[in-house]
Amino acid sequence: MFGLVSALKYSALTLGEKEMMTIARAWSWVAAGVLLVGVAGCGLNSAKTTGGGPAEPKIMAHEAALDATEQQHVEQYWMGQGIAGMAMADRSDAFVQPEWDKGGVIARTVGRIYVTGGQDAACTATVVGTNTVVTAAHCVRTSLPDGSSRTATWDKNLYFVPGYRDGQSPHGGFTVRRVHMAEDWQAEGNDVAMLEMNPAADGRNVSAVVGAQKIAFGAKPGSPTHQFGYPYTSRVLHCEGPGTQPGDAPQFFRIPCLMGVGSSGGPYIVDLDPAGMGTVVAVNVSSDAAYSYGTALGPVASRLFAQSEHP
């Protein structure tokens, strides 16, 4: 049985290490026990069951920065004072997990996703397709007090910085064209979003600039699993351990690794090779006193990915 589970989306206004590790800014419904019930095997379904099983959830495509003017506004916002303001709260040492210092594909494809949802906030995201970046759904939407998936506000000014380090953007930044996610994104196994990226100023897709990790849908736990994230830090952190399934909850992966606020959306990667290339099988969404929990990438994520790659 889990303890208190919290979302791991971090805002610049969140102060103090203890608060950074416990605040549940966007996933407050989890603290009410929804995820705990789900792991016990009787939680929410993505839709009511009909006949042979659960109906497929409705998929949404939300437009972000479509035209050049919108894209320029987002870039100017973050490259002006936005990223610098967030960086003022970052730690540059005393990390909760070791820094990833092996470079390679990890250092280029994992980055920070910045958003404005009432206040500036940041999560972790990963390039996984020609023009697709994967993160957690709660990283790009902010729940209102009533907790409804449909009434949650869409975050604005979405901006991805691959390979972010010490306030620097070594590969530039990318604006988001559309967000692809399940309408009922707070249901078990649906807390994942595929971000369809705009190309860089020179016309290249994000993968042409930094590369892309492989992605798998329906992978089973059991392999050594690596977790990456930016939990209130200026550098990407890393830990590894056995990937397991919590109880009877195939919607989740878990790993005995704690990072903290800001690591939401960070990848769980298997088959990581010496060059830093592996396969993303889940995205981090929550934690308790012993484990980090990730949404396992399954049929819903597969549909989102296909929609993002071929809009």
Short mmCIF file of N, CA, C and O in Angstrom, two decimals, residues 29-128:
data_model
loop_
_atom_site.label_atom_id
_atom_site.label_comp_id
_atom_site.label_asym_id
_atom_site.label_seq_id
_atom_site.Cartn_x
_atom_site.Cartn_y
_atom_site.Cartn_z
N TRP A 29 -5.90 15.41 -6.84
CA TRP A 29 -6.84 14.29 -6.71
C TRP A 29 -6.14 13.03 -6.24
O TRP A 29 -6.74 12.17 -5.60
N VAL A 30 -4.85 12.87 -6.50
CA VAL A 30 -4.12 11.70 -6.04
C VAL A 30 -4.06 11.67 -4.53
O VAL A 30 -4.25 10.63 -3.89
N ALA A 31 -3.79 12.84 -3.93
CA ALA A 31 -3.68 12.90 -2.48
C ALA A 31 -4.98 12.51 -1.81
O ALA A 31 -5.01 12.07 -0.67
N ALA A 32 -6.08 12.64 -2.53
CA ALA A 32 -7.37 12.25 -1.99
C ALA A 32 -7.56 10.74 -2.02
O ALA A 32 -8.55 10.23 -1.53
N GLY A 33 -6.62 10.03 -2.66
CA GLY A 33 -6.66 8.57 -2.59
C GLY A 33 -7.03 7.87 -3.86
O GLY A 33 -7.14 6.65 -3.89
N VAL A 34 -7.19 8.59 -4.97
CA VAL A 34 -7.61 7.93 -6.20
C VAL A 34 -6.59 6.91 -6.64
O VAL A 34 -6.91 5.78 -6.97
N LEU A 35 -5.30 7.30 -6.66
CA LEU A 35 -4.28 6.38 -7.10
C LEU A 35 -4.15 5.20 -6.15
O LEU A 35 -3.96 4.07 -6.56
N LEU A 36 -4.31 5.45 -4.87
CA LEU A 36 -4.21 4.37 -3.90
C LEU A 36 -5.28 3.32 -4.15
O LEU A 36 -5.04 2.12 -4.12
N VAL A 37 -6.48 3.78 -4.42
CA VAL A 37 -7.57 2.85 -4.71
C VAL A 37 -7.27 2.08 -5.98
O VAL A 37 -7.48 0.88 -6.08
N GLY A 38 -6.74 2.79 -6.98
CA GLY A 38 -6.45 2.15 -8.26
C GLY A 38 -5.45 1.02 -8.12
O GLY A 38 -5.60 -0.02 -8.73
N VAL A 39 -4.41 1.22 -7.31
CA VAL A 39 -3.41 0.18 -7.16
C VAL A 39 -3.99 -1.02 -6.44
O VAL A 39 -3.55 -2.14 -6.63
N ALA A 40 -5.00 -0.79 -5.63
CA ALA A 40 -5.66 -1.91 -4.98
C ALA A 40 -6.51 -2.70 -5.96
O ALA A 40 -7.05 -3.75 -5.62
N GLY A 41 -6.66 -2.19 -7.19
CA GLY A 41 -7.36 -2.97 -8.20
C GLY A 41 -8.78 -2.55 -8.43
O GLY A 41 -9.51 -3.23 -9.17
N CYS A 42 -9.25 -1.46 -7.83
CA CYS A 42 -10.65 -1.10 -8.00
C CYS A 42 -10.82 0.40 -8.18
O CYS A 42 -11.77 0.99 -7.69
N GLY A 43 -9.88 1.02 -8.86
CA GLY A 43 -9.94 2.46 -9.03
C GLY A 43 -10.71 2.86 -10.27
O GLY A 43 -11.48 2.11 -10.83
N LEU A 44 -10.47 4.11 -10.72
CA LEU A 44 -11.16 4.65 -11.87
C LEU A 44 -10.70 3.97 -13.14
O LEU A 44 -9.54 3.62 -13.30
N ASN A 45 -11.61 3.78 -14.09
CA ASN A 45 -11.27 3.33 -15.41
C ASN A 45 -11.21 4.53 -16.34
O ASN A 45 -11.77 5.58 -16.05
N SER A 46 -10.55 4.37 -17.50
CA SER A 46 -10.48 5.47 -18.44
C SER A 46 -11.84 5.78 -19.03
O SER A 46 -12.08 6.86 -19.52
N ALA A 47 -12.74 4.81 -19.02
CA ALA A 47 -14.12 5.01 -19.47
C ALA A 47 -14.94 3.87 -18.90
O ALA A 47 -14.41 2.88 -18.43
N LYS A 48 -16.26 4.03 -18.94
CA LYS A 48 -17.10 2.96 -18.44
C LYS A 48 -16.93 1.71 -19.29
O LYS A 48 -16.76 1.79 -20.50
N THR A 49 -17.00 0.55 -18.65
CA THR A 49 -16.84 -0.69 -19.41
C THR A 49 -18.08 -0.95 -20.24
O THR A 49 -19.21 -0.67 -19.83
N THR A 50 -17.85 -1.47 -21.42
CA THR A 50 -18.96 -1.82 -22.30
C THR A 50 -18.67 -3.16 -22.93
O THR A 50 -17.71 -3.30 -23.69
N GLY A 51 -19.46 -4.13 -22.62
CA GLY A 51 -19.28 -5.44 -23.23
C GLY A 51 -17.99 -6.09 -22.81
O GLY A 51 -17.82 -6.51 -21.68
N GLY A 52 -17.02 -6.16 -23.74
CA GLY A 52 -15.81 -6.92 -23.49
C GLY A 52 -14.76 -6.21 -22.68
O GLY A 52 -13.75 -6.80 -22.37
N GLY A 53 -14.93 -4.94 -22.32
CA GLY A 53 -13.91 -4.26 -21.53
C GLY A 53 -14.06 -2.77 -21.59
O GLY A 53 -15.05 -2.25 -22.10
N PRO A 54 -13.07 -2.04 -21.07
CA PRO A 54 -13.18 -0.58 -21.03
C PRO A 54 -13.16 0.02 -22.43
O PRO A 54 -12.45 -0.44 -23.31
N ALA A 55 -13.98 1.05 -22.60
CA ALA A 55 -13.97 1.77 -23.87
C ALA A 55 -12.70 2.59 -23.98
O ALA A 55 -12.13 3.00 -22.98
N GLU A 56 -12.24 2.81 -25.20
CA GLU A 56 -11.05 3.60 -25.39
C GLU A 56 -11.34 5.06 -25.04
O GLU A 56 -12.39 5.59 -25.40
N PRO A 57 -10.42 5.71 -24.33
CA PRO A 57 -10.65 7.11 -23.95
C PRO A 57 -10.63 8.03 -25.16
O PRO A 57 -9.96 7.75 -26.17
N LYS A 58 -11.33 9.13 -25.06
CA LYS A 58 -11.32 10.14 -26.10
C LYS A 58 -9.97 10.84 -26.10
O LYS A 58 -9.44 11.18 -25.06
N ILE A 59 -9.42 11.04 -27.30
CA ILE A 59 -8.13 11.70 -27.45
C ILE A 59 -8.35 13.15 -27.87
O ILE A 59 -9.19 13.44 -28.72
N MET A 60 -7.58 14.06 -27.27
CA MET A 60 -7.70 15.49 -27.57
C MET A 60 -6.41 16.00 -28.20
O MET A 60 -5.32 15.53 -27.90
N ALA A 61 -6.56 16.98 -29.09
CA ALA A 61 -5.41 17.69 -29.65
C ALA A 61 -5.64 19.17 -29.38
O ALA A 61 -6.52 19.80 -29.97
N HIS A 62 -4.86 19.72 -28.47
CA HIS A 62 -5.02 21.11 -28.06
C HIS A 62 -3.96 21.97 -28.75
O HIS A 62 -2.75 21.69 -28.64
N GLU A 63 -4.38 23.00 -29.44
CA GLU A 63 -3.45 23.87 -30.15
C GLU A 63 -2.71 24.78 -29.18
O GLU A 63 -3.30 25.38 -28.28
N ALA A 64 -1.40 24.88 -29.37
CA ALA A 64 -0.57 25.73 -28.51
C ALA A 64 -0.07 26.93 -29.32
O ALA A 64 -0.78 27.91 -29.48
N ALA A 65 1.14 26.85 -29.86
CA ALA A 65 1.69 27.96 -30.65
C ALA A 65 1.72 27.55 -32.12
O ALA A 65 2.62 26.83 -32.55
N LEU A 66 0.74 28.01 -32.87
CA LEU A 66 0.61 27.58 -34.26
C LEU A 66 1.36 28.46 -35.25
O LEU A 66 2.05 27.97 -36.13
N ASP A 67 1.22 29.78 -35.10
CA ASP A 67 1.82 30.65 -36.11
C ASP A 67 3.12 31.28 -35.58
O ASP A 67 3.48 31.15 -34.42
N ALA A 68 3.79 31.97 -36.48
CA ALA A 68 5.10 32.53 -36.15
C ALA A 68 5.04 33.56 -35.03
O ALA A 68 5.94 33.63 -34.18
N THR A 69 3.96 34.33 -35.00
CA THR A 69 3.82 35.34 -33.95
C THR A 69 3.70 34.69 -32.58
O THR A 69 4.35 35.12 -31.61
N GLU A 70 2.88 33.66 -32.47
CA GLU A 70 2.71 32.96 -31.19
C GLU A 70 4.03 32.30 -30.77
O GLU A 70 4.41 32.34 -29.59
N GLN A 71 4.72 31.69 -31.71
CA GLN A 71 5.97 31.02 -31.40
C GLN A 71 7.02 32.02 -30.92
O GLN A 71 7.76 31.76 -29.97
N GLN A 72 7.06 33.17 -31.55
CA GLN A 72 8.01 34.20 -31.15
C GLN A 72 7.70 34.72 -29.75
O GLN A 72 8.62 34.96 -28.95
N HIS A 73 6.42 34.87 -29.45
CA HIS A 73 6.03 35.34 -28.11
C HIS A 73 6.51 34.37 -27.04
O HIS A 73 7.07 34.79 -26.01
N VAL A 74 6.31 33.07 -27.27
CA VAL A 74 6.71 32.06 -26.29
C VAL A 74 8.23 32.09 -26.10
O VAL A 74 8.74 32.09 -24.97
N GLU A 75 8.95 32.12 -27.20
CA GLU A 75 10.41 32.10 -27.11
C GLU A 75 10.94 33.35 -26.41
O GLU A 75 11.85 33.27 -25.57
N GLN A 76 10.37 34.49 -26.72
CA GLN A 76 10.83 35.72 -26.08
C GLN A 76 10.54 35.71 -24.59
O GLN A 76 11.33 36.21 -23.78
N TYR A 77 9.41 35.13 -24.21
CA TYR A 77 9.04 35.07 -22.79
C TYR A 77 10.09 34.28 -22.00
O TYR A 77 10.58 34.74 -20.96
N TRP A 78 10.44 33.09 -22.50
CA TRP A 78 11.33 32.24 -21.73
C TRP A 78 12.80 32.64 -21.89
O TRP A 78 13.57 32.56 -20.93
N MET A 79 13.18 33.08 -23.07
CA MET A 79 14.58 33.48 -23.26
C MET A 79 14.86 34.85 -22.67
O MET A 79 16.03 35.23 -22.53
N GLY A 80 13.79 35.59 -22.35
CA GLY A 80 13.98 36.86 -21.66
C GLY A 80 14.31 36.63 -20.20
O GLY A 80 15.45 36.39 -19.82
N GLN A 81 13.27 36.65 -19.36
CA GLN A 81 13.50 36.46 -17.92
C GLN A 81 12.90 35.18 -17.37
O GLN A 81 13.13 34.82 -16.22
N GLY A 82 12.11 34.46 -18.20
CA GLY A 82 11.39 33.29 -17.69
C GLY A 82 12.30 32.20 -17.17
O GLY A 82 12.21 31.77 -16.02
N ILE A 83 13.21 31.70 -18.01
CA ILE A 83 14.10 30.63 -17.60
C ILE A 83 15.03 31.10 -16.49
O ILE A 83 15.29 30.38 -15.52
N ALA A 84 15.52 32.32 -16.60
CA ALA A 84 16.40 32.86 -15.56
C ALA A 84 15.69 32.93 -14.22
O ALA A 84 16.27 32.64 -13.17
N GLY A 85 14.41 33.30 -14.25
CA GLY A 85 13.65 33.35 -13.01
C GLY A 85 13.48 31.99 -12.37
O GLY A 85 13.60 31.85 -11.14
N MET A 86 13.22 30.98 -13.19
CA MET A 86 13.11 29.62 -12.66
C MET A 86 14.45 29.15 -12.12
O MET A 86 14.53 28.48 -11.09
N ALA A 87 15.53 29.49 -12.83
CA ALA A 87 16.86 29.01 -12.45
C ALA A 87 17.31 29.54 -11.09
O ALA A 87 18.14 28.93 -10.43
N MET A 88 16.76 30.69 -10.67
CA MET A 88 17.15 31.25 -9.39
C MET A 88 16.81 30.33 -8.23
O MET A 88 17.44 30.39 -7.17
N ALA A 89 15.81 29.46 -8.43
CA ALA A 89 15.42 28.54 -7.36
C ALA A 89 16.10 27.18 -7.48
O ALA A 89 15.94 26.33 -6.61
N ASP A 90 16.86 26.97 -8.55
CA ASP A 90 17.50 25.68 -8.76
C ASP A 90 18.67 25.46 -7.81
O ASP A 90 19.35 26.40 -7.42
N ARG A 91 18.91 24.20 -7.52
CA ARG A 91 20.11 23.82 -6.79
C ARG A 91 21.19 23.40 -7.78
O ARG A 91 20.89 22.78 -8.79
N SER A 92 22.41 23.71 -7.50
CA SER A 92 23.52 23.32 -8.36
C SER A 92 24.40 22.26 -7.69
O SER A 92 25.38 21.82 -8.27
N ASP A 93 24.03 21.87 -6.47
CA ASP A 93 24.75 20.81 -5.79
C ASP A 93 23.80 20.17 -4.78
O ASP A 93 22.61 20.47 -4.75
N ALA A 94 24.30 19.25 -3.96
CA ALA A 94 23.47 18.56 -2.96
C ALA A 94 22.24 17.93 -3.60
O ALA A 94 21.14 18.04 -3.11
N PHE A 95 22.46 17.27 -4.74
CA PHE A 95 21.35 16.66 -5.46
C PHE A 95 20.78 15.46 -4.70
O PHE A 95 21.49 14.78 -3.96
N VAL A 96 19.49 15.20 -4.91
CA VAL A 96 18.87 14.05 -4.27
C VAL A 96 19.30 12.74 -4.93
O VAL A 96 19.22 11.67 -4.34
N GLN A 97 19.76 12.81 -6.18
CA GLN A 97 20.30 11.67 -6.90
C GLN A 97 21.54 12.16 -7.66
O GLN A 97 21.72 13.37 -7.86
N PRO A 98 22.38 11.24 -8.11
CA PRO A 98 23.58 11.68 -8.82
C PRO A 98 23.24 12.38 -10.14
O PRO A 98 22.25 12.06 -10.80
N GLU A 99 24.08 13.32 -10.51
CA GLU A 99 23.96 13.97 -11.81
C GLU A 99 24.33 12.98 -12.91
O GLU A 99 25.23 12.14 -12.74
N TRP A 100 23.62 13.05 -14.05
CA TRP A 100 24.02 12.26 -15.22
C TRP A 100 25.22 12.97 -15.86
O TRP A 100 25.10 14.07 -16.38
N ASP A 101 26.38 12.33 -15.80
CA ASP A 101 27.60 12.97 -16.28
C ASP A 101 28.24 12.21 -17.43
O ASP A 101 29.41 12.43 -17.77
N LYS A 102 27.48 11.31 -18.06
CA LYS A 102 28.04 10.50 -19.14
C LYS A 102 27.74 11.05 -20.52
O LYS A 102 28.11 10.46 -21.53
N GLY A 103 27.05 12.17 -20.57
CA GLY A 103 26.79 12.80 -21.85
C GLY A 103 25.95 11.93 -22.77
O GLY A 103 24.98 11.30 -22.37
N GLY A 104 26.35 11.87 -24.03
CA GLY A 104 25.69 11.01 -25.00
C GLY A 104 24.29 11.47 -25.35
O GLY A 104 23.93 12.63 -25.20
N VAL A 105 23.49 10.52 -25.81
CA VAL A 105 22.15 10.83 -26.30
C VAL A 105 21.25 11.33 -25.18
O VAL A 105 20.40 12.20 -25.40
N ILE A 106 21.44 10.81 -23.97
CA ILE A 106 20.64 11.28 -22.83
C ILE A 106 20.80 12.77 -22.64
O ILE A 106 19.83 13.52 -22.46
N ALA A 107 22.03 13.24 -22.68
CA ALA A 107 22.31 14.66 -22.42
C ALA A 107 21.72 15.58 -23.48
O ALA A 107 21.61 16.78 -23.26
N ARG A 108 21.33 15.03 -24.63
CA ARG A 108 20.72 15.85 -25.68
C ARG A 108 19.21 15.71 -25.73
O ARG A 108 18.50 16.68 -26.02
N THR A 109 18.70 14.51 -25.46
CA THR A 109 17.27 14.25 -25.70
C THR A 109 16.39 14.50 -24.48
O THR A 109 15.19 14.73 -24.63
N VAL A 110 16.94 14.43 -23.27
CA VAL A 110 16.17 14.73 -22.06
C VAL A 110 16.34 16.22 -21.76
O VAL A 110 17.45 16.76 -21.84
N GLY A 111 15.25 16.88 -21.45
CA GLY A 111 15.33 18.31 -21.18
C GLY A 111 14.21 18.77 -20.29
O GLY A 111 13.46 17.97 -19.72
N ARG A 112 14.09 20.07 -20.19
CA ARG A 112 13.05 20.69 -19.37
C ARG A 112 11.93 21.22 -20.24
O ARG A 112 12.18 21.83 -21.28
N ILE A 113 10.70 21.01 -19.79
CA ILE A 113 9.55 21.62 -20.43
C ILE A 113 9.03 22.72 -19.50
O ILE A 113 8.72 22.45 -18.34
N TYR A 114 9.02 23.94 -19.99
CA TYR A 114 8.57 25.10 -19.22
C TYR A 114 7.15 25.46 -19.63
O TYR A 114 6.79 25.40 -20.81
N VAL A 115 6.33 25.84 -18.65
CA VAL A 115 4.95 26.23 -18.91
C VAL A 115 4.55 27.37 -17.99
O VAL A 115 5.19 27.63 -16.97
N THR A 116 3.48 28.05 -18.36
CA THR A 116 2.86 29.03 -17.48
C THR A 116 1.44 28.57 -17.20
O THR A 116 0.62 28.45 -18.10
N GLY A 117 1.18 28.25 -15.95
CA GLY A 117 -0.15 27.81 -15.56
C GLY A 117 -0.57 28.57 -14.31
O GLY A 117 -0.65 28.01 -13.23
N GLY A 118 -0.84 29.86 -14.45
CA GLY A 118 -1.07 30.71 -13.30
C GLY A 118 0.25 31.26 -12.78
O GLY A 118 0.36 32.40 -12.36
N GLN A 119 1.27 30.45 -12.81
CA GLN A 119 2.63 30.84 -12.47
C GLN A 119 3.58 29.98 -13.30
O GLN A 119 3.19 28.95 -13.85
N ASP A 120 4.81 30.40 -13.43
CA ASP A 120 5.77 29.64 -14.20
C ASP A 120 6.07 28.31 -13.51
O ASP A 120 6.17 28.25 -12.28
N ALA A 121 6.21 27.27 -14.31
CA ALA A 121 6.47 25.94 -13.76
C ALA A 121 7.32 25.15 -14.73
O ALA A 121 7.49 25.53 -15.90
N ALA A 122 7.88 24.04 -14.25
CA ALA A 122 8.74 23.22 -15.10
C ALA A 122 8.60 21.75 -14.75
O ALA A 122 8.35 21.38 -13.61
N CYS A 123 8.74 20.92 -15.77
CA CYS A 123 8.78 19.48 -15.63
C CYS A 123 9.93 18.95 -16.48
O CYS A 123 10.75 19.71 -16.99
N THR A 124 9.97 17.64 -16.65
CA THR A 124 10.98 16.98 -17.47
C THR A 124 10.29 16.35 -18.68
O THR A 124 9.14 15.92 -18.58
N ALA A 125 10.98 16.30 -19.81
CA ALA A 125 10.42 15.72 -21.02
C ALA A 125 11.54 15.12 -21.87
O ALA A 125 12.72 15.42 -21.65
N THR A 126 11.16 14.30 -22.86
CA THR A 126 12.14 13.55 -23.65
C THR A 126 11.72 13.50 -25.11
O THR A 126 10.55 13.26 -25.42
N VAL A 127 12.67 13.68 -26.01
CA VAL A 127 12.41 13.53 -27.44
C VAL A 127 12.30 12.04 -27.77
O VAL A 127 13.21 11.26 -27.47
N VAL A 128 11.18 11.65 -28.40
CA VAL A 128 10.96 10.23 -28.70
C VAL A 128 10.51 9.99 -30.14
O VAL A 128 10.21 8.85 -30.51
#
